[in-house]
XYZ file of C-alpha atoms in Angstrom:
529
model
C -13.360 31.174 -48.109
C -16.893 30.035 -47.918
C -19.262 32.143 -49.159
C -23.170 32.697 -49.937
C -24.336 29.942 -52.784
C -25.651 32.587 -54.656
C -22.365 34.796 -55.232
C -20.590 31.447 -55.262
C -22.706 30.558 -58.510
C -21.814 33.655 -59.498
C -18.041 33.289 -59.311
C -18.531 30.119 -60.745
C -19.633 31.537 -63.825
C -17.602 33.961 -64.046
C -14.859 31.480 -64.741
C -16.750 29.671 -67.017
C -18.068 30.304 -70.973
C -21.560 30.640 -71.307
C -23.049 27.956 -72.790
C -21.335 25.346 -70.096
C -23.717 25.697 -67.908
C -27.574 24.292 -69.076
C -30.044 26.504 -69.242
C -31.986 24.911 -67.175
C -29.837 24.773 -64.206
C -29.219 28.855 -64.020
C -32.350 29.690 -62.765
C -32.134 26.847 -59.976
C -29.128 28.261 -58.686
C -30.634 31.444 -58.287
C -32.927 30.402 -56.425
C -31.027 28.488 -53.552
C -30.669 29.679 -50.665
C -27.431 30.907 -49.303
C -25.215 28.908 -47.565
C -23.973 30.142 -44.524
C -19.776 31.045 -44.265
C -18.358 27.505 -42.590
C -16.926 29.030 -39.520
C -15.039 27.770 -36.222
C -15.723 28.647 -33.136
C -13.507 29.570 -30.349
C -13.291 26.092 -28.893
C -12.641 24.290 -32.000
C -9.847 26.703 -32.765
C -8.033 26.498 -29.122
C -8.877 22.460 -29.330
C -7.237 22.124 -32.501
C -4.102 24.471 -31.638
C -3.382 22.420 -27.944
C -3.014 19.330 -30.328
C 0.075 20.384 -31.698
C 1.647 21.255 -27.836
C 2.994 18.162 -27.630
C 5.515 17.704 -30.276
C 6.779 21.589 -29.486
C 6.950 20.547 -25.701
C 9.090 17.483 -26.119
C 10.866 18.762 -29.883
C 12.035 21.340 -27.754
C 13.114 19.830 -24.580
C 15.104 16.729 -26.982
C 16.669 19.985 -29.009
C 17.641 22.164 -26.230
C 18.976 19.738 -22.879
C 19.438 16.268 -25.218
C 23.100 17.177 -26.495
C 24.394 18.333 -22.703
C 22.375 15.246 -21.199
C 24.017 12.400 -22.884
C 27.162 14.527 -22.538
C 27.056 15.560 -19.324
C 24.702 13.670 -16.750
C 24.501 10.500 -19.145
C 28.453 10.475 -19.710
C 28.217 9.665 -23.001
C 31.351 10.205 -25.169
C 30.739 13.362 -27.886
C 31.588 10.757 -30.436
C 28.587 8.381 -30.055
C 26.883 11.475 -28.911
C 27.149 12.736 -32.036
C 26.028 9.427 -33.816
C 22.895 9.422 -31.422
C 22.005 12.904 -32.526
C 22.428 12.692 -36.084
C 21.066 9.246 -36.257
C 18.052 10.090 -34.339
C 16.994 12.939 -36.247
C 17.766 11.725 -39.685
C 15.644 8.549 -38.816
C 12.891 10.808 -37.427
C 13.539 12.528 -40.944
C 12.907 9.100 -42.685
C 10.050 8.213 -40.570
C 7.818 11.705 -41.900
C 7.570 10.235 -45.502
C 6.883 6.648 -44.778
C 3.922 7.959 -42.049
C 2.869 10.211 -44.984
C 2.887 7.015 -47.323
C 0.719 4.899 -44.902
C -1.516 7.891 -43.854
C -2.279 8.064 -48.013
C -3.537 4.326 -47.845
C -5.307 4.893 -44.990
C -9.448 4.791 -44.788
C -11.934 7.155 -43.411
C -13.179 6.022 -40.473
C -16.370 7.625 -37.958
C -13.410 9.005 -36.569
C -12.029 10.635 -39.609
C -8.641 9.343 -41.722
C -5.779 10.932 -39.662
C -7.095 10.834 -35.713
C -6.886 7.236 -35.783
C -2.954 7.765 -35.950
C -3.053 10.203 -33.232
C -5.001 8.038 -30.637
C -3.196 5.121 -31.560
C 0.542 6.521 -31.265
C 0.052 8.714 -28.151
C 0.462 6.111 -24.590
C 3.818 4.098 -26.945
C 4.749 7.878 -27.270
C 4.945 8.753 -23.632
C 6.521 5.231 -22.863
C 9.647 5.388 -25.207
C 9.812 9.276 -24.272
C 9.938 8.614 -20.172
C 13.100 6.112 -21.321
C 15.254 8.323 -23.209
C 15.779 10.186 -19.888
C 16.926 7.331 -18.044
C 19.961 6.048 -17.217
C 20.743 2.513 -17.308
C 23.105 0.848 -15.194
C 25.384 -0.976 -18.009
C 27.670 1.894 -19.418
C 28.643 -0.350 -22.260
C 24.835 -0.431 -23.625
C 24.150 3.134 -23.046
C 24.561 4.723 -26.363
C 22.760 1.582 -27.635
C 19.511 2.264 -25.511
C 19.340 6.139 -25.957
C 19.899 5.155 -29.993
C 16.970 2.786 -29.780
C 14.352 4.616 -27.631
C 15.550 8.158 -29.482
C 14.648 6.348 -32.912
C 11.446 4.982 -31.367
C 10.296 7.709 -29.818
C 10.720 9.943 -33.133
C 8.517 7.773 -34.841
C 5.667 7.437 -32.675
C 5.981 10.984 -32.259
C 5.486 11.598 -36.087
C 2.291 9.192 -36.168
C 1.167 12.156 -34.204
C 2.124 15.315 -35.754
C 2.467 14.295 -39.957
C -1.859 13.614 -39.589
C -2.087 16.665 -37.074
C -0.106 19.020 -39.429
C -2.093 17.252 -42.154
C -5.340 18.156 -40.596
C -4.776 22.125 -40.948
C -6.393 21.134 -44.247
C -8.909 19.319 -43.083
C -10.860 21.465 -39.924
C -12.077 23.849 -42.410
C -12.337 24.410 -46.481
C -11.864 28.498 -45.649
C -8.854 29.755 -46.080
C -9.200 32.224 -43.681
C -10.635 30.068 -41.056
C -7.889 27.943 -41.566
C -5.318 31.030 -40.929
C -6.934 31.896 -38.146
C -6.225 28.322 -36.844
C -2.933 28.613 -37.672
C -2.444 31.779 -35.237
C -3.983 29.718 -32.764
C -1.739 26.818 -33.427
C 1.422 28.783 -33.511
C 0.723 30.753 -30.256
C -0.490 27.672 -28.281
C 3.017 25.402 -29.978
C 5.392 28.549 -28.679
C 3.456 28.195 -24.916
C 4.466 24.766 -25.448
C 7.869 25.495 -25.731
C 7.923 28.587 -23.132
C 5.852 25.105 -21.223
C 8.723 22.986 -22.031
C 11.647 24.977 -21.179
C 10.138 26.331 -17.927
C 9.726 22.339 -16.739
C 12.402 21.110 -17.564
C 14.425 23.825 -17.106
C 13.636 24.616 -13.583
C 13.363 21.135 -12.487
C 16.411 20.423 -14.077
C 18.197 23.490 -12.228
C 17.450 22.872 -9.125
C 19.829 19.837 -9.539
C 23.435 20.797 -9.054
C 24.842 18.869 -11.929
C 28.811 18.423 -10.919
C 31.485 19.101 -12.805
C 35.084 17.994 -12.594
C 37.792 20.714 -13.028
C 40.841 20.421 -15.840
C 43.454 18.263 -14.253
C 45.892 21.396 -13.964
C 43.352 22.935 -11.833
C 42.412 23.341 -8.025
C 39.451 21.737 -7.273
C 39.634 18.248 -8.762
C 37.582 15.628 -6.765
C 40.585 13.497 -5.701
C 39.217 12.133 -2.520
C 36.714 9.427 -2.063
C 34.474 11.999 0.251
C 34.226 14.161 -2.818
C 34.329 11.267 -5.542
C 30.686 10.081 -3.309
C 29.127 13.586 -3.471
C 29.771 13.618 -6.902
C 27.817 10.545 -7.581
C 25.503 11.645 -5.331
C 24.779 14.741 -7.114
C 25.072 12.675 -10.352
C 22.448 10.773 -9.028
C 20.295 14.182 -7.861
C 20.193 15.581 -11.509
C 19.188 12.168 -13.635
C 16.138 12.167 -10.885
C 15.237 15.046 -11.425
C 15.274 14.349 -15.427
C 13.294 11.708 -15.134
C 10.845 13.720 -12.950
C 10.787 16.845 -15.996
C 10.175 13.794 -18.152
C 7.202 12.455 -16.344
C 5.227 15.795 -15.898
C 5.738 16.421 -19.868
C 4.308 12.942 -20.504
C 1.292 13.859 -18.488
C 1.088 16.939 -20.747
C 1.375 15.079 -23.691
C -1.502 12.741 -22.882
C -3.891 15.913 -21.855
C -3.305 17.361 -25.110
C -3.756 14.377 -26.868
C -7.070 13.982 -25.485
C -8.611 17.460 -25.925
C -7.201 17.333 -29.272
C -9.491 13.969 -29.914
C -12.756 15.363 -28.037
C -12.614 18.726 -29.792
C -11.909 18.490 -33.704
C -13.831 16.550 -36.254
C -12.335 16.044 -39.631
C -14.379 17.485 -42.510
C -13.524 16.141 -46.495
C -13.821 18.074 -49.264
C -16.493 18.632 -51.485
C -14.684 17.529 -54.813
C -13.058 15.067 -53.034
C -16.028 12.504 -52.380
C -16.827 12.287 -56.166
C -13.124 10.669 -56.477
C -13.062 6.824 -56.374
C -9.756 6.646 -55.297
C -6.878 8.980 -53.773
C -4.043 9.954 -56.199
C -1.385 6.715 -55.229
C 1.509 7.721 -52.671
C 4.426 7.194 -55.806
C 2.727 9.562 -58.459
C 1.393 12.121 -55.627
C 4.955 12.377 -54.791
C 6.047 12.934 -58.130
C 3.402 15.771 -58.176
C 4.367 17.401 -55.548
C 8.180 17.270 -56.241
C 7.222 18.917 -59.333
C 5.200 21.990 -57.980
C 7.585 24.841 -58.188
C 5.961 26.937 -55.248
C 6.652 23.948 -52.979
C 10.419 23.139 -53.684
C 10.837 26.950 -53.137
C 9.062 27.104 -50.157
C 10.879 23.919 -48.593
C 14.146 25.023 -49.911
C 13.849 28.704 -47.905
C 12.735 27.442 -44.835
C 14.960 24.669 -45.069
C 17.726 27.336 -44.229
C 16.716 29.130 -42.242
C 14.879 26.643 -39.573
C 18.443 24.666 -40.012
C 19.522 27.913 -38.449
C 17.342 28.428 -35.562
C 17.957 24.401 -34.633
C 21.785 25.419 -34.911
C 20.964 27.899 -32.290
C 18.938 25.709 -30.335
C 21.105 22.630 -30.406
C 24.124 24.392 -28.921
C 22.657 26.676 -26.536
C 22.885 25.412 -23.531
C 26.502 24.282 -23.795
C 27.167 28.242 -25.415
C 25.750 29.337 -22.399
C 27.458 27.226 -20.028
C 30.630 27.394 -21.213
C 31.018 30.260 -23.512
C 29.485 32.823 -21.704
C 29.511 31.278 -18.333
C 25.886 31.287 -17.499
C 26.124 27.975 -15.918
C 22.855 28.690 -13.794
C 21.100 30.549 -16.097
C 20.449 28.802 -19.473
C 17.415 27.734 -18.314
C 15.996 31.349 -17.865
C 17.663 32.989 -20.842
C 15.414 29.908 -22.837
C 12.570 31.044 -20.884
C 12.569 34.855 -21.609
C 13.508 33.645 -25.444
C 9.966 31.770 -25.397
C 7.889 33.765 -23.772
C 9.256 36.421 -25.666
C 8.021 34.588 -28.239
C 4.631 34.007 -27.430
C 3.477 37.659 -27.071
C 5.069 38.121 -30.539
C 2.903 35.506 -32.585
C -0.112 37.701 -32.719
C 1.601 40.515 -33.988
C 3.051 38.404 -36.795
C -0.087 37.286 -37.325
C -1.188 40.924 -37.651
C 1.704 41.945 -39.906
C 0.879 38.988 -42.223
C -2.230 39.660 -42.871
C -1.623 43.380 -43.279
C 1.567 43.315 -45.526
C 2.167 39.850 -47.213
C 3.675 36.534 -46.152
C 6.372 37.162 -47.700
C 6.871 40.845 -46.377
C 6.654 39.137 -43.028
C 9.465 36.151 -44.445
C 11.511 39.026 -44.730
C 11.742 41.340 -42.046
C 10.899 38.495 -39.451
C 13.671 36.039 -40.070
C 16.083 38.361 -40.611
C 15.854 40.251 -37.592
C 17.567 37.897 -35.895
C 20.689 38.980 -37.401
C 21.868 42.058 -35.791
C 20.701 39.983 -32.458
C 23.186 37.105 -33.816
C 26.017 39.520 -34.795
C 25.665 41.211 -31.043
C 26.279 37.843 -29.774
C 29.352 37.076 -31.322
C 30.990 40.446 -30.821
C 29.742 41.186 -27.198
C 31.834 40.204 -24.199
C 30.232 37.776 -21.425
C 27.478 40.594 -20.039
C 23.992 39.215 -18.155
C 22.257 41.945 -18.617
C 22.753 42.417 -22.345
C 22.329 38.601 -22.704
C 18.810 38.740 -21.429
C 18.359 41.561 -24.204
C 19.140 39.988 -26.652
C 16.964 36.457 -25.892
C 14.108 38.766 -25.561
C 14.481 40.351 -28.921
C 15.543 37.075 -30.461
C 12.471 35.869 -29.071
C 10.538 38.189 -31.774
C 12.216 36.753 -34.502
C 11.905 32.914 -33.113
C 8.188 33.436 -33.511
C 7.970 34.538 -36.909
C 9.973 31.073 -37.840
C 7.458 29.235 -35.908
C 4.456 31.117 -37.445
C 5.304 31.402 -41.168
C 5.960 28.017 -42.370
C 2.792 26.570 -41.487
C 0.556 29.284 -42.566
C 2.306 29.463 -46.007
C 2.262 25.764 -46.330
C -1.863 25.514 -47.024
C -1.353 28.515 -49.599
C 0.708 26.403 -51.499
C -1.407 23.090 -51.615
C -4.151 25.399 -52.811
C -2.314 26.349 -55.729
C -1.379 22.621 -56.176
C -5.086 21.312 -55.970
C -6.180 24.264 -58.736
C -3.634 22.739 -60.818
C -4.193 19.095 -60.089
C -7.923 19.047 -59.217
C -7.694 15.732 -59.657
C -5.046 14.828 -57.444
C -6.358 14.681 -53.728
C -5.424 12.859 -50.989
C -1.712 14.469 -51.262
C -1.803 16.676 -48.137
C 0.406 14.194 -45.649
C 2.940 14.088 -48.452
C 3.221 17.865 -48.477
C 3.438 18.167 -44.675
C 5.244 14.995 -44.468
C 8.017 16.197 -46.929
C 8.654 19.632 -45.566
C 9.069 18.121 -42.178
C 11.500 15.752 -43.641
C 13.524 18.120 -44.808
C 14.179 20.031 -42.337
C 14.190 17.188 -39.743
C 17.414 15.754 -41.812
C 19.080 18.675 -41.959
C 18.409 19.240 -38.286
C 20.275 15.887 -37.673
C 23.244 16.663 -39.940
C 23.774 20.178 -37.886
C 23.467 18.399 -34.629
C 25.885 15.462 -35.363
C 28.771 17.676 -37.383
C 28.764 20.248 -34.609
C 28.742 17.517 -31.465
C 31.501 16.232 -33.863
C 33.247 19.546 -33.896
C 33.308 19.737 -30.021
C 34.442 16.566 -30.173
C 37.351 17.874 -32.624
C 37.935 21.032 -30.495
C 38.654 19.162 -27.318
C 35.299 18.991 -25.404
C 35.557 17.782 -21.543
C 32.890 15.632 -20.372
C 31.383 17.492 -17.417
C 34.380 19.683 -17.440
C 33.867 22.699 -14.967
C 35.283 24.890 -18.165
C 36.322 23.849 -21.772
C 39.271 24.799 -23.213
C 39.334 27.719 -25.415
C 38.629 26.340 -29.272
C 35.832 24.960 -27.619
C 34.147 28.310 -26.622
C 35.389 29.103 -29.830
C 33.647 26.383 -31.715
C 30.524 27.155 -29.970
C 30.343 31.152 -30.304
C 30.690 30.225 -34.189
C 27.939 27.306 -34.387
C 25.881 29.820 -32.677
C 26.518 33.188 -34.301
C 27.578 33.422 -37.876
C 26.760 29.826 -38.623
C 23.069 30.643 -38.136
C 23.759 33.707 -39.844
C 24.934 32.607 -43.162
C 22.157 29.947 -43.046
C 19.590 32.322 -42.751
C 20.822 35.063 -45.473
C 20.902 32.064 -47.720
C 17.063 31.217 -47.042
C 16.228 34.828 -47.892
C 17.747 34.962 -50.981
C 15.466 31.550 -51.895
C 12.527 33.071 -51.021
C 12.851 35.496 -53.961
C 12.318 32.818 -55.902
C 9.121 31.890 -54.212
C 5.663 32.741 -56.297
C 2.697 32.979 -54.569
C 2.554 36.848 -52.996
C -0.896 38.172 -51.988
C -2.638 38.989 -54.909
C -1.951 35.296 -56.076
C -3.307 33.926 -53.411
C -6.263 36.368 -53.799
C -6.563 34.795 -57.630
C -6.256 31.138 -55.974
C -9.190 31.658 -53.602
C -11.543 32.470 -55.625
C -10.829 29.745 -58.431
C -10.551 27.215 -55.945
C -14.041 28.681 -53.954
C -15.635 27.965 -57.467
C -14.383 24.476 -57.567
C -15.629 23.626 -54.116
C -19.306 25.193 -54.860
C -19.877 23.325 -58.482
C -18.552 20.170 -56.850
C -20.691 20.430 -53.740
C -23.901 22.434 -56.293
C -26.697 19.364 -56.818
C -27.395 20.922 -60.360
C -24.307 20.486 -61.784
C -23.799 16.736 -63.506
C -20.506 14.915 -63.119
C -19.748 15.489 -66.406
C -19.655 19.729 -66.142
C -17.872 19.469 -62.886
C -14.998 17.608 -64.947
C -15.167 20.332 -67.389
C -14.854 22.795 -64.611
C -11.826 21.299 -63.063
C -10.445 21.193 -66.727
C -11.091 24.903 -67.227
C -9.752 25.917 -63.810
């Protein structure tokens, strides 16, 4: 949004009456030279986007294999299952505000305000992550040590991401730049999870997890020759979880560190003539009240509680509905990668039509995928057609939150141009959110396997069980997402506002950053504005 000083005076000026301005100063700003567009390069884009691999590599390993981990290789009951789930992610939910609050009283430091959080938090991160795929050897303590390293992990795991998501806002003070970042972001987070799934996934599958067949049935392990190859195997697949846990550590801790070498935080302009940051309390009162916020959170609040639906239950929908037992792993890979050749088309469509436009046709073409799903019998073939379109419509969820989310701070700071400092409570918030919901979806529907008659490491599950599953898959997600659409009717800021927003806010930035203008006419700017 940058540009040269002198058309930037001129915008300026345009905004403001005539006499404002002293005499005097006009022909100064004439005179100054142009400032050069503040652009990224490359590297600083691609440095900033591996930073947020992390939390999509192990978000999506924990959301995908956590639920048939504790249920099936852990032998946890569904019923503490389900309190681990939901307890885990609404604390993670809990955890996003209270970083946010303690990232708003944070300093700047020579390494900015927010990397501080991310050096700090990354080798506890790794530790409590490597535990929550082991398996400890008192049964009775077991869904007390997944609860505790679950909740742990979540946290240090949003001292990460709330100040990385936070720092969108802080690489670059163009919008456009920042966009671009975005796309970066988004595409690099989806190779994360096409990185994720393909680990664990295929480390995990080469372990041949057993299963125990319904009493009634033919192969039940009666003997003690087959009772000792089951534990044997048993034994095989937590190995080879805590292996898939160890190489996406190491990932974690790469990313982490080219994140660190290769972004700088930059402040803005107006912001360095404010004493103070707006307090946590009344910046959250702010931003509660900005309309364009609540109806952004509200729509994508729906519809990502339908895509974690979808990924909470899918491997057990494959297992057992469909009957893919040895195939989940590469239906989630073609879904992802799928995905990743589809982000910079979305990211072409957006800029060409509209955010919204893109909102629209994105998110809901996962429907007819959904609807196929439900009605189809058990078919491979179609089943891989259907993750690979799906995998179109994943990456539109992943991409449009988070470049929608700057447009509406913007519109925030041109109404509050006072009020800095609020970013981490904006990220912070939405992640909340979305993170609660998340845990309410996954504890009532482990709860409604529970209810339906689910069969820990059960060969095959009884029939309301496939049931239960088809429908927490399919038209669950379905309503959820039809429901988010209709919200995002409601939602203001379409292209030409945002057009109106860059320039007002460009003229904010250059007066506050302008030598010739005093304190007292940038306060009469920000008033006008």
């Amino acid at each position: 949004m940058a540009k040269g000083e002198g058309a930037e005076s001129g915008s300026a000026a345009g905004l403001l009456p005539p006499g404002i301005l002293q005499a005097g100063e006009r022909p100064a700003q004439v005179k100054k030279e142009p400032k050069k567009k503040q652009q990224l390069s490359i590297c600083n884009k691609l440095c900033y986007a591996v930073g947020g691999a992390p939390y999509q590599v192990t978000g999506c390993v924990l959301g995908f294999f956590l639920q048939i981990y504790l249920l099936d290789v852990a032998q946890v009951d569904p019923f503490p299952a389900s309190i681990i789930l939901f307890v885990g992610r609404a604390w993670d939910a809990f955890t996003d505000p209270l970083v946010g609050f303690c990232i708003s009283k944070s300093s700047w430091t020579r390494l900015g305000r927010l990397m501080p959080w991310i050096i700090f938090s990354t080798p506890l991160a790794i530790i409590a992550y490597f535990l929550i795929w082991f398996v400890p050897d008192f049964p009775q303590v077991q869904p007390l040590w997944y609860l505790l390293f679950y909740c742990l992990f979540e946290t240090l795991v949003t001292c990460f991401h709330v100040p990385y998501s936070a720092l969108t806002m802080f690489i670059s003070t163009e919008q456009s730049e920042r966009d671009s970042a975005t796309a970066y972001r988004m595409t690099v987070e989806v190779l994360g999870t096409v990185l994720g799934t393909a680990i664990q996934g295929q480390i995990v599958g080469q372990a041949d997890t057993p299963c125990l067949q319904d009493p009634n049935g033919s192969a039940v392990a009666s003997d003690s020759a087959n009772r000792t190859q089951s534990i044997t195997s048993l034994r095989d697949t937590q190995n080879a979880y805590l292996l898939a846990a160890g190489v996406i550590a190491s990932i974690y801790v790469i990313c982490a560190v080219i994140l660190t070498l290769g972004v700088r935080e930059q402040r803005e302009p107006y912001e360095t003539q404010q004493a103070e940051p707006v307090s946590f309390f009344r910046g959250l009162r702010l931003v509660m009240s900005h309309g364009p916020y609540i109806k952004l959170i509200t729509g994508f609040l729906f519809t990502s509680l339908a895509f974690m639906l979808v990924e909470g239950n899918f491997a057990l929908f494959c297992t057992y509905t469909l009957g893919f037992r040895n195939e989940f792993q590469n239906l989630l890979l073609a879904i992802m990668l799928s995905a990743t050749f589809t982000i910079p088309i979305w990211q072409w469509f957006l800029t060409r039509f509209g955010k919204k436009t893109a909102v629209y046709i994105g998110i809901s073409s996962a429907v007819p995928f959904l609807i196929l799903v439900a009605l189809m019998e058990s078919n491979l073939i179609v089943t891989y057609v259907v993750a690979v379109a799906a995998g179109i419509s994943v990456a539109a969820a992943f991409l449009l939150p988070w470049s929608m989310l700057p447009d509406v701070i913007d519109d925030f700071h041109l109404k509050q141009p006072h009020s800095h400092g609020t970013e981490p409570i904006f990220f912070s918030f939405y992640v909340f959110f979305t993170k609660f919901a998340s845990g309410v979806s996954l504890g009532i529907s482990t709860l409604s396997l529970d209810f339906a008659g689910y069969q820990t490491r059960g060969c095959s599950q009884p029939a309301r069980v496939r049931f239960t599953l088809k429908m927490l898959v399919t038209m669950a997600p379905i309503v959820l997402i039809l429901l988010g659409l209709l919200l995002f009717k409601l939602y203001p800021i379409d292209e030409e506002k945002r057009r109106q927003n860059k320039k007002a806010l460009q003229a904010l930035r250059d007066e506050a950053s302008s030598s010739g203008c005093s304190d007292t006419d940038s306060t009469e700017l920000a008033s006008i504005l």
